[in-house]
């Protein structure tokens, strides 16, 4: 993998002020998750890992289905893992393909991650670290829904 950004970013306090995001650990967790992917149809395994606002790490991999529309992406599995391990908000996110190269979440997955983001959530992108607001500007979220009656 040709890299123009450092694997470990130091001094990045993220949103919780609890210390630097260990991007190398997130990368390793995403690669580990990718190795567990079930991708017999596309042959495109994907792994994702995220750091929660309370310091936990969650991960997910894609799980394909012969009925392609039922395929689960790595980000969906990650959000399921988030809720199964205590819920919370995502602080930092990393996604990789079979070669360990960085993948950007598609629009659908950006929307999913937006729903569960901590303020100023960061994502590792092919262009370096960006905030969720940079990768999904003017996003629609729960705050735009009318209050229940």
CSV table of N, CA, C and O in Angstrom, one decimal, residues 27-113:
chain,number,residue,atom,x,y,z
A,27,UNK,N,-6.6,0.4,11.9
A,27,UNK,CA,-6.3,-0.2,10.6
A,27,UNK,C,-6.1,-1.7,10.8
A,27,UNK,O,-6.7,-2.5,10.1
A,28,UNK,N,-5.4,-2.1,11.9
A,28,UNK,CA,-5.2,-3.6,12.2
A,28,UNK,C,-6.5,-4.3,12.4
A,28,UNK,O,-6.8,-5.4,12.0
A,29,UNK,N,-7.4,-3.6,13.2
A,29,UNK,CA,-8.7,-4.2,13.5
A,29,UNK,C,-9.6,-4.3,12.2
A,29,UNK,O,-10.3,-5.3,12.0
A,30,UNK,N,-9.5,-3.3,11.3
A,30,UNK,CA,-10.2,-3.4,10.1
A,30,UNK,C,-9.7,-4.5,9.2
A,30,UNK,O,-10.5,-5.3,8.6
A,31,UNK,N,-8.4,-4.7,9.1
A,31,UNK,CA,-7.8,-5.8,8.4
A,31,UNK,C,-8.2,-7.1,8.9
A,31,UNK,O,-8.6,-8.1,8.2
A,32,UNK,N,-8.2,-7.3,10.3
A,32,UNK,CA,-8.6,-8.5,10.9
A,32,UNK,C,-10.1,-8.8,10.6
A,32,UNK,O,-10.4,-9.9,10.3
A,33,UNK,N,-10.9,-7.8,10.6
A,33,UNK,CA,-12.4,-8.0,10.3
A,33,UNK,C,-12.5,-8.4,8.8
A,33,UNK,O,-13.3,-9.3,8.5
A,34,UNK,N,-11.7,-7.7,7.9
A,34,UNK,CA,-11.8,-8.1,6.5
A,34,UNK,C,-11.5,-9.5,6.3
A,34,UNK,O,-12.1,-10.2,5.4
A,35,UNK,N,-10.6,-10.1,7.0
A,35,UNK,CA,-10.2,-11.5,6.9
A,35,UNK,C,-11.4,-12.5,7.2
A,35,UNK,O,-11.3,-13.6,6.9
A,36,UNK,N,-12.4,-12.0,7.9
A,36,UNK,CA,-13.5,-12.8,8.3
A,36,UNK,C,-14.7,-12.6,7.4
A,36,UNK,O,-15.8,-13.1,7.6
A,37,UNK,N,-14.6,-11.7,6.4
A,37,UNK,CA,-15.7,-11.4,5.5
A,37,UNK,C,-16.1,-12.7,4.7
A,37,UNK,O,-15.3,-13.6,4.5
A,38,UNK,N,-17.4,-12.7,4.4
A,38,UNK,CA,-18.0,-13.7,3.5
A,38,UNK,C,-18.3,-13.1,2.2
A,38,UNK,O,-19.3,-12.4,2.1
A,39,UNK,N,-17.4,-13.2,1.2
A,39,UNK,CA,-17.6,-12.6,-0.1
A,39,UNK,C,-17.4,-13.5,-1.2
A,39,UNK,O,-16.5,-13.3,-2.1
A,40,UNK,N,-18.1,-14.7,-1.3
A,40,UNK,CA,-17.9,-15.7,-2.3
A,40,UNK,C,-18.3,-15.2,-3.7
A,40,UNK,O,-17.9,-15.8,-4.7
A,41,UNK,N,-19.2,-14.2,-3.8
A,41,UNK,CA,-19.7,-13.8,-5.1
A,41,UNK,C,-18.9,-12.6,-5.7
A,41,UNK,O,-18.5,-12.7,-6.8
A,42,UNK,N,-18.7,-11.6,-4.9
A,42,UNK,CA,-18.0,-10.5,-5.5
A,42,UNK,C,-16.4,-10.7,-5.4
A,42,UNK,O,-15.7,-10.0,-6.1
A,43,UNK,N,-16.0,-11.5,-4.5
A,43,UNK,CA,-14.6,-11.7,-4.2
A,43,UNK,C,-14.0,-10.4,-3.7
A,43,UNK,O,-12.8,-10.1,-3.9
A,44,UNK,N,-14.8,-9.6,-3.0
A,44,UNK,CA,-14.4,-8.2,-2.5
A,44,UNK,C,-14.6,-8.1,-1.0
A,44,UNK,O,-15.6,-7.5,-0.6
A,45,UNK,N,-13.8,-8.7,-0.2
A,45,UNK,CA,-13.9,-8.7,1.2
A,45,UNK,C,-13.6,-7.3,1.7
A,45,UNK,O,-12.7,-6.6,1.2
A,46,UNK,N,-14.4,-6.8,2.7
A,46,UNK,CA,-14.3,-5.5,3.3
A,46,UNK,C,-14.3,-5.7,4.8
A,46,UNK,O,-15.1,-6.4,5.3
A,47,UNK,N,-13.5,-4.9,5.5
A,47,UNK,CA,-13.4,-4.9,6.9
A,47,UNK,C,-13.5,-3.4,7.4
A,47,UNK,O,-12.9,-2.5,6.7
A,48,UNK,N,-14.2,-3.2,8.5
A,48,UNK,CA,-14.3,-1.8,9.0
A,48,UNK,C,-14.1,-1.9,10.6
A,48,UNK,O,-14.4,-2.9,11.2
A,49,UNK,N,-13.5,-0.9,11.1
A,49,UNK,CA,-13.3,-0.8,12.5
A,49,UNK,C,-13.5,0.7,12.9
A,49,UNK,O,-13.3,1.6,12.2
A,50,UNK,N,-14.0,0.8,14.2
A,50,UNK,CA,-14.2,2.2,14.7
A,50,UNK,C,-13.9,2.2,16.2
A,50,UNK,O,-14.0,1.2,16.9
A,51,UNK,N,-13.6,3.4,16.6
A,51,UNK,CA,-13.4,3.7,18.0
A,51,UNK,C,-14.6,4.4,18.5
A,51,UNK,O,-15.1,5.3,17.8
A,52,UNK,N,-15.1,4.0,19.6
A,52,UNK,CA,-16.3,4.6,20.2
A,52,UNK,C,-15.9,5.8,21.1
A,52,UNK,O,-14.7,5.9,21.5
A,53,UNK,N,-16.8,6.7,21.3
A,53,UNK,CA,-16.6,7.8,22.2
A,53,UNK,C,-16.1,7.4,23.6
A,53,UNK,O,-15.4,8.1,24.3
A,54,UNK,N,-16.5,6.2,24.0
A,54,UNK,CA,-16.1,5.8,25.4
A,54,UNK,C,-14.9,4.9,25.3
A,54,UNK,O,-14.5,4.2,26.3
A,55,UNK,N,-14.2,4.8,24.2
A,55,UNK,CA,-12.9,4.1,24.1
A,55,UNK,C,-12.9,2.7,23.6
A,55,UNK,O,-11.9,2.0,23.5
A,56,UNK,N,-14.1,2.1,23.4
A,56,UNK,CA,-14.2,0.7,22.9
A,56,UNK,C,-13.9,0.7,21.4
A,56,UNK,O,-14.0,1.7,20.7
A,57,UNK,N,-13.4,-0.5,20.9
A,57,UNK,CA,-13.3,-0.6,19.5
A,57,UNK,C,-14.3,-1.6,19.0
A,57,UNK,O,-14.5,-2.7,19.6
A,58,UNK,N,-15.0,-1.3,17.9
A,58,UNK,CA,-16.0,-2.2,17.3
A,58,UNK,C,-15.5,-2.4,15.8
A,58,UNK,O,-14.8,-1.6,15.2
A,59,UNK,N,-16.0,-3.6,15.3
A,59,UNK,CA,-15.6,-3.9,13.9
A,59,UNK,C,-16.7,-4.6,13.2
A,59,UNK,O,-17.7,-5.0,13.8
A,60,UNK,N,-16.6,-4.7,11.9
A,60,UNK,CA,-17.5,-5.5,11.1
A,60,UNK,C,-16.9,-5.9,9.8
A,60,UNK,O,-15.9,-5.3,9.3
A,61,UNK,N,-17.5,-6.8,9.1
A,61,UNK,CA,-17.1,-7.2,7.8
A,61,UNK,C,-18.3,-7.4,6.9
A,61,UNK,O,-19.5,-7.6,7.4
A,62,UNK,N,-18.1,-7.4,5.6
A,62,UNK,CA,-19.3,-7.6,4.7
A,62,UNK,C,-19.6,-9.1,4.7
A,62,UNK,O,-18.8,-10.0,4.8
A,63,UNK,N,-20.9,-9.4,4.5
A,63,UNK,CA,-21.5,-10.7,4.5
A,63,UNK,C,-22.4,-10.8,3.3
A,63,UNK,O,-23.5,-10.2,3.3
A,64,UNK,N,-22.0,-11.4,2.2
A,64,UNK,CA,-22.8,-11.5,1.0
A,64,UNK,C,-23.9,-12.5,1.1
A,64,UNK,O,-23.9,-13.4,2.0
A,65,UNK,N,-24.8,-12.5,0.1
A,65,UNK,CA,-25.9,-13.4,0.0
A,65,UNK,C,-26.1,-13.6,-1.5
A,65,UNK,O,-25.9,-12.7,-2.3
A,66,UNK,N,-26.5,-14.9,-1.8
A,66,UNK,CA,-26.8,-15.2,-3.2
A,66,UNK,C,-27.8,-14.2,-3.9
A,66,UNK,O,-27.8,-14.0,-5.1
A,67,UNK,N,-28.7,-13.7,-3.0
A,67,UNK,CA,-29.6,-12.7,-3.5
A,67,UNK,C,-29.0,-11.4,-3.2
A,67,UNK,O,-29.1,-10.8,-2.1
A,68,UNK,N,-28.2,-10.9,-4.1
A,68,UNK,CA,-27.3,-9.8,-3.9
A,68,UNK,C,-27.9,-8.6,-3.0
A,68,UNK,O,-27.2,-8.0,-2.2
A,69,UNK,N,-29.1,-8.3,-3.2
A,69,UNK,CA,-29.7,-7.2,-2.5
A,69,UNK,C,-29.8,-7.4,-1.0
A,69,UNK,O,-30.0,-6.5,-0.2
A,70,UNK,N,-29.6,-8.7,-0.5
A,70,UNK,CA,-29.6,-9.0,0.9
A,70,UNK,C,-28.2,-8.9,1.5
A,70,UNK,O,-28.0,-9.2,2.7
A,71,UNK,N,-27.2,-8.6,0.7
A,71,UNK,CA,-25.8,-8.5,1.2
A,71,UNK,C,-25.7,-7.4,2.3
A,71,UNK,O,-26.3,-6.4,2.2
A,72,UNK,N,-24.9,-7.7,3.4
A,72,UNK,CA,-24.7,-6.8,4.4
A,72,UNK,C,-23.3,-6.2,4.3
A,72,UNK,O,-22.3,-6.9,4.1
A,73,UNK,N,-23.2,-4.9,4.3
A,73,UNK,CA,-21.9,-4.3,4.2
A,73,UNK,C,-21.2,-4.3,5.5
A,73,UNK,O,-21.8,-4.5,6.6
A,74,UNK,N,-19.9,-4.0,5.5
A,74,UNK,CA,-19.1,-4.0,6.7
A,74,UNK,C,-19.6,-3.0,7.7
A,74,UNK,O,-19.5,-3.2,8.9
A,75,UNK,N,-20.0,-1.8,7.2
A,75,UNK,CA,-20.5,-0.7,8.1
A,75,UNK,C,-21.7,-1.1,8.8
A,75,UNK,O,-21.9,-0.8,10.0
A,76,UNK,N,-22.6,-1.9,8.2
A,76,UNK,CA,-23.8,-2.4,8.8
A,76,UNK,C,-23.5,-3.3,9.9
A,76,UNK,O,-24.0,-3.3,11.1
A,77,UNK,N,-22.5,-4.2,9.7
A,77,UNK,CA,-22.1,-5.2,10.7
A,77,UNK,C,-21.5,-4.4,11.9
A,77,UNK,O,-21.7,-4.8,13.0
A,78,UNK,N,-20.7,-3.4,11.6
A,78,UNK,CA,-20.0,-2.6,12.6
A,78,UNK,C,-21.1,-1.9,13.5
A,78,UNK,O,-20.9,-2.0,14.7
A,79,UNK,N,-22.1,-1.3,12.9
A,79,UNK,CA,-23.1,-0.7,13.7
A,79,UNK,C,-23.9,-1.7,14.6
A,79,UNK,O,-24.2,-1.4,15.7
A,80,UNK,N,-24.1,-2.9,14.0
A,80,UNK,CA,-24.7,-4.0,14.8
A,80,UNK,C,-23.8,-4.3,16.0
A,80,UNK,O,-24.3,-4.5,17.1
A,81,UNK,N,-22.5,-4.4,15.7
A,81,UNK,CA,-21.6,-4.7,16.8
A,81,UNK,C,-21.6,-3.6,17.8
A,81,UNK,O,-21.5,-3.9,19.0
A,82,UNK,N,-21.7,-2.4,17.4
A,82,UNK,CA,-21.7,-1.2,18.3
A,82,UNK,C,-22.9,-1.4,19.3
A,82,UNK,O,-22.7,-1.3,20.5
A,83,UNK,N,-24.0,-1.7,18.8
A,83,UNK,CA,-25.2,-1.9,19.6
A,83,UNK,C,-25.2,-3.1,20.5
A,83,UNK,O,-25.6,-3.1,21.7
A,84,UNK,N,-24.6,-4.2,20.0
A,84,UNK,CA,-24.5,-5.4,20.8
A,84,UNK,C,-23.5,-5.3,21.9
A,84,UNK,O,-23.5,-6.1,22.9
A,85,UNK,N,-22.6,-4.3,21.8
A,85,UNK,CA,-21.5,-4.2,22.8
A,85,UNK,C,-21.7,-3.0,23.7
A,85,UNK,O,-20.7,-2.5,24.3
A,86,UNK,N,-22.9,-2.4,23.8
A,86,UNK,CA,-23.2,-1.3,24.7
A,86,UNK,C,-23.6,0.0,24.1
A,86,UNK,O,-23.9,0.9,24.8
A,87,UNK,N,-23.7,0.0,22.7
A,87,UNK,CA,-24.2,1.2,22.1
A,87,UNK,C,-23.1,2.3,22.1
A,87,UNK,O,-22.0,2.1,22.3
A,88,UNK,N,-23.6,3.6,22.0
A,88,UNK,CA,-22.7,4.7,22.0
A,88,UNK,C,-22.5,5.3,20.7
A,88,UNK,O,-23.3,5.0,19.8
A,89,UNK,N,-21.5,6.2,20.6
A,89,UNK,CA,-21.3,6.9,19.4
A,89,UNK,C,-19.9,6.6,18.8
A,89,UNK,O,-19.0,6.3,19.6
A,90,UNK,N,-19.8,6.8,17.5
A,90,UNK,CA,-18.5,6.5,16.9
A,90,UNK,C,-17.6,7.7,16.8
A,90,UNK,O,-18.1,8.8,16.4
A,91,UNK,N,-16.4,7.6,17.2
A,91,UNK,CA,-15.4,8.7,17.2
A,91,UNK,C,-14.5,8.7,16.1
A,91,UNK,O,-14.1,9.7,15.6
A,92,UNK,N,-14.0,7.5,15.6
A,92,UNK,CA,-13.0,7.4,14.5
A,92,UNK,C,-13.3,6.1,13.8
A,92,UNK,O,-13.8,5.1,14.4
A,93,UNK,N,-13.1,6.1,12.4
A,93,UNK,CA,-13.5,5.0,11.6
A,93,UNK,C,-12.5,4.7,10.5
A,93,UNK,O,-11.8,5.6,10.0
A,94,UNK,N,-12.3,3.4,10.2
A,94,UNK,CA,-11.3,3.0,9.2
A,94,UNK,C,-11.9,1.8,8.5
A,94,UNK,O,-12.5,0.9,9.1
A,95,UNK,N,-11.8,1.8,7.2
A,95,UNK,CA,-12.3,0.7,6.3
A,95,UNK,C,-11.3,0.3,5.3
A,95,UNK,O,-10.6,1.1,4.7
A,96,UNK,N,-11.2,-1.1,5.1
A,96,UNK,CA,-10.2,-1.6,4.1
A,96,UNK,C,-10.7,-2.6,3.2
A,96,UNK,O,-11.7,-3.3,3.5
A,97,UNK,N,-10.0,-2.8,2.1
A,97,UNK,CA,-10.4,-3.9,1.2
A,97,UNK,C,-9.4,-5.1,1.4
A,97,UNK,O,-8.6,-5.1,2.3
A,98,UNK,N,-9.4,-6.1,0.5
A,98,UNK,CA,-8.6,-7.3,0.7
A,98,UNK,C,-7.1,-7.0,0.7
A,98,UNK,O,-6.4,-7.7,1.3
A,99,UNK,N,-6.7,-5.9,0.0
A,99,UNK,CA,-5.3,-5.6,0.0
A,99,UNK,C,-4.9,-4.7,1.2
A,99,UNK,O,-3.7,-4.3,1.3
A,100,UNK,N,-5.8,-4.4,2.1
A,100,UNK,CA,-5.6,-3.5,3.2
A,100,UNK,C,-5.6,-2.1,2.8
A,100,UNK,O,-5.2,-1.2,3.6
A,101,UNK,N,-6.0,-1.8,1.6
A,101,UNK,CA,-6.1,-0.4,1.1
A,101,UNK,C,-7.4,0.3,1.7
A,101,UNK,O,-8.4,-0.4,1.9
A,102,UNK,N,-7.3,1.5,2.0
A,102,UNK,CA,-8.4,2.3,2.5
A,102,UNK,C,-9.5,2.4,1.5
A,102,UNK,O,-9.3,2.6,0.4
A,103,UNK,N,-10.7,2.2,2.1
A,103,UNK,CA,-12.0,2.3,1.3
A,103,UNK,C,-12.8,3.4,1.9
A,103,UNK,O,-12.9,3.5,3.1
A,104,UNK,N,-13.4,4.2,1.1
A,104,UNK,CA,-14.4,5.2,1.6
A,104,UNK,C,-15.8,4.5,1.6
A,104,UNK,O,-16.1,3.8,0.7
A,105,UNK,N,-16.5,4.7,2.6
A,105,UNK,CA,-17.9,4.2,2.7
A,105,UNK,C,-18.7,4.8,1.5
A,105,UNK,O,-18.5,6.0,1.2
A,106,UNK,N,-19.6,4.0,1.0
A,106,UNK,CA,-20.5,4.6,0.0
A,106,UNK,C,-21.5,5.6,0.6
A,106,UNK,O,-21.5,5.7,1.8
A,107,UNK,N,-22.3,6.2,-0.2
A,107,UNK,CA,-23.2,7.2,0.3
A,107,UNK,C,-24.2,6.6,1.4
A,107,UNK,O,-24.4,7.2,2.4
A,108,UNK,N,-24.7,5.4,1.1
A,108,UNK,CA,-25.6,4.7,2.0
A,108,UNK,C,-24.9,4.5,3.4
A,108,UNK,O,-25.5,4.8,4.4
A,109,UNK,N,-23.7,4.0,3.3
A,109,UNK,CA,-23.0,3.8,4.6
A,109,UNK,C,-22.5,5.0,5.3
A,109,UNK,O,-22.5,5.1,6.5
A,110,UNK,N,-22.2,6.1,4.5
A,110,UNK,CA,-21.9,7.4,5.2
A,110,UNK,C,-23.1,7.8,6.0
A,110,UNK,O,-23.0,8.3,7.1
A,111,UNK,N,-24.3,7.7,5.4
A,111,UNK,CA,-25.5,8.0,6.1
A,111,UNK,C,-25.7,7.2,7.3
A,111,UNK,O,-26.1,7.7,8.4
A,112,UNK,N,-25.4,5.9,7.2
A,112,UNK,CA,-25.6,5.0,8.4
A,112,UNK,C,-24.6,5.5,9.5
A,112,UNK,O,-24.9,5.6,10.7
A,113,UNK,N,-23.3,5.7,9.1
A,113,UNK,CA,-22.3,6.2,10.1
A,113,UNK,C,-22.7,7.5,10.7
A,113,UNK,O,-22.5,7.8,11.9
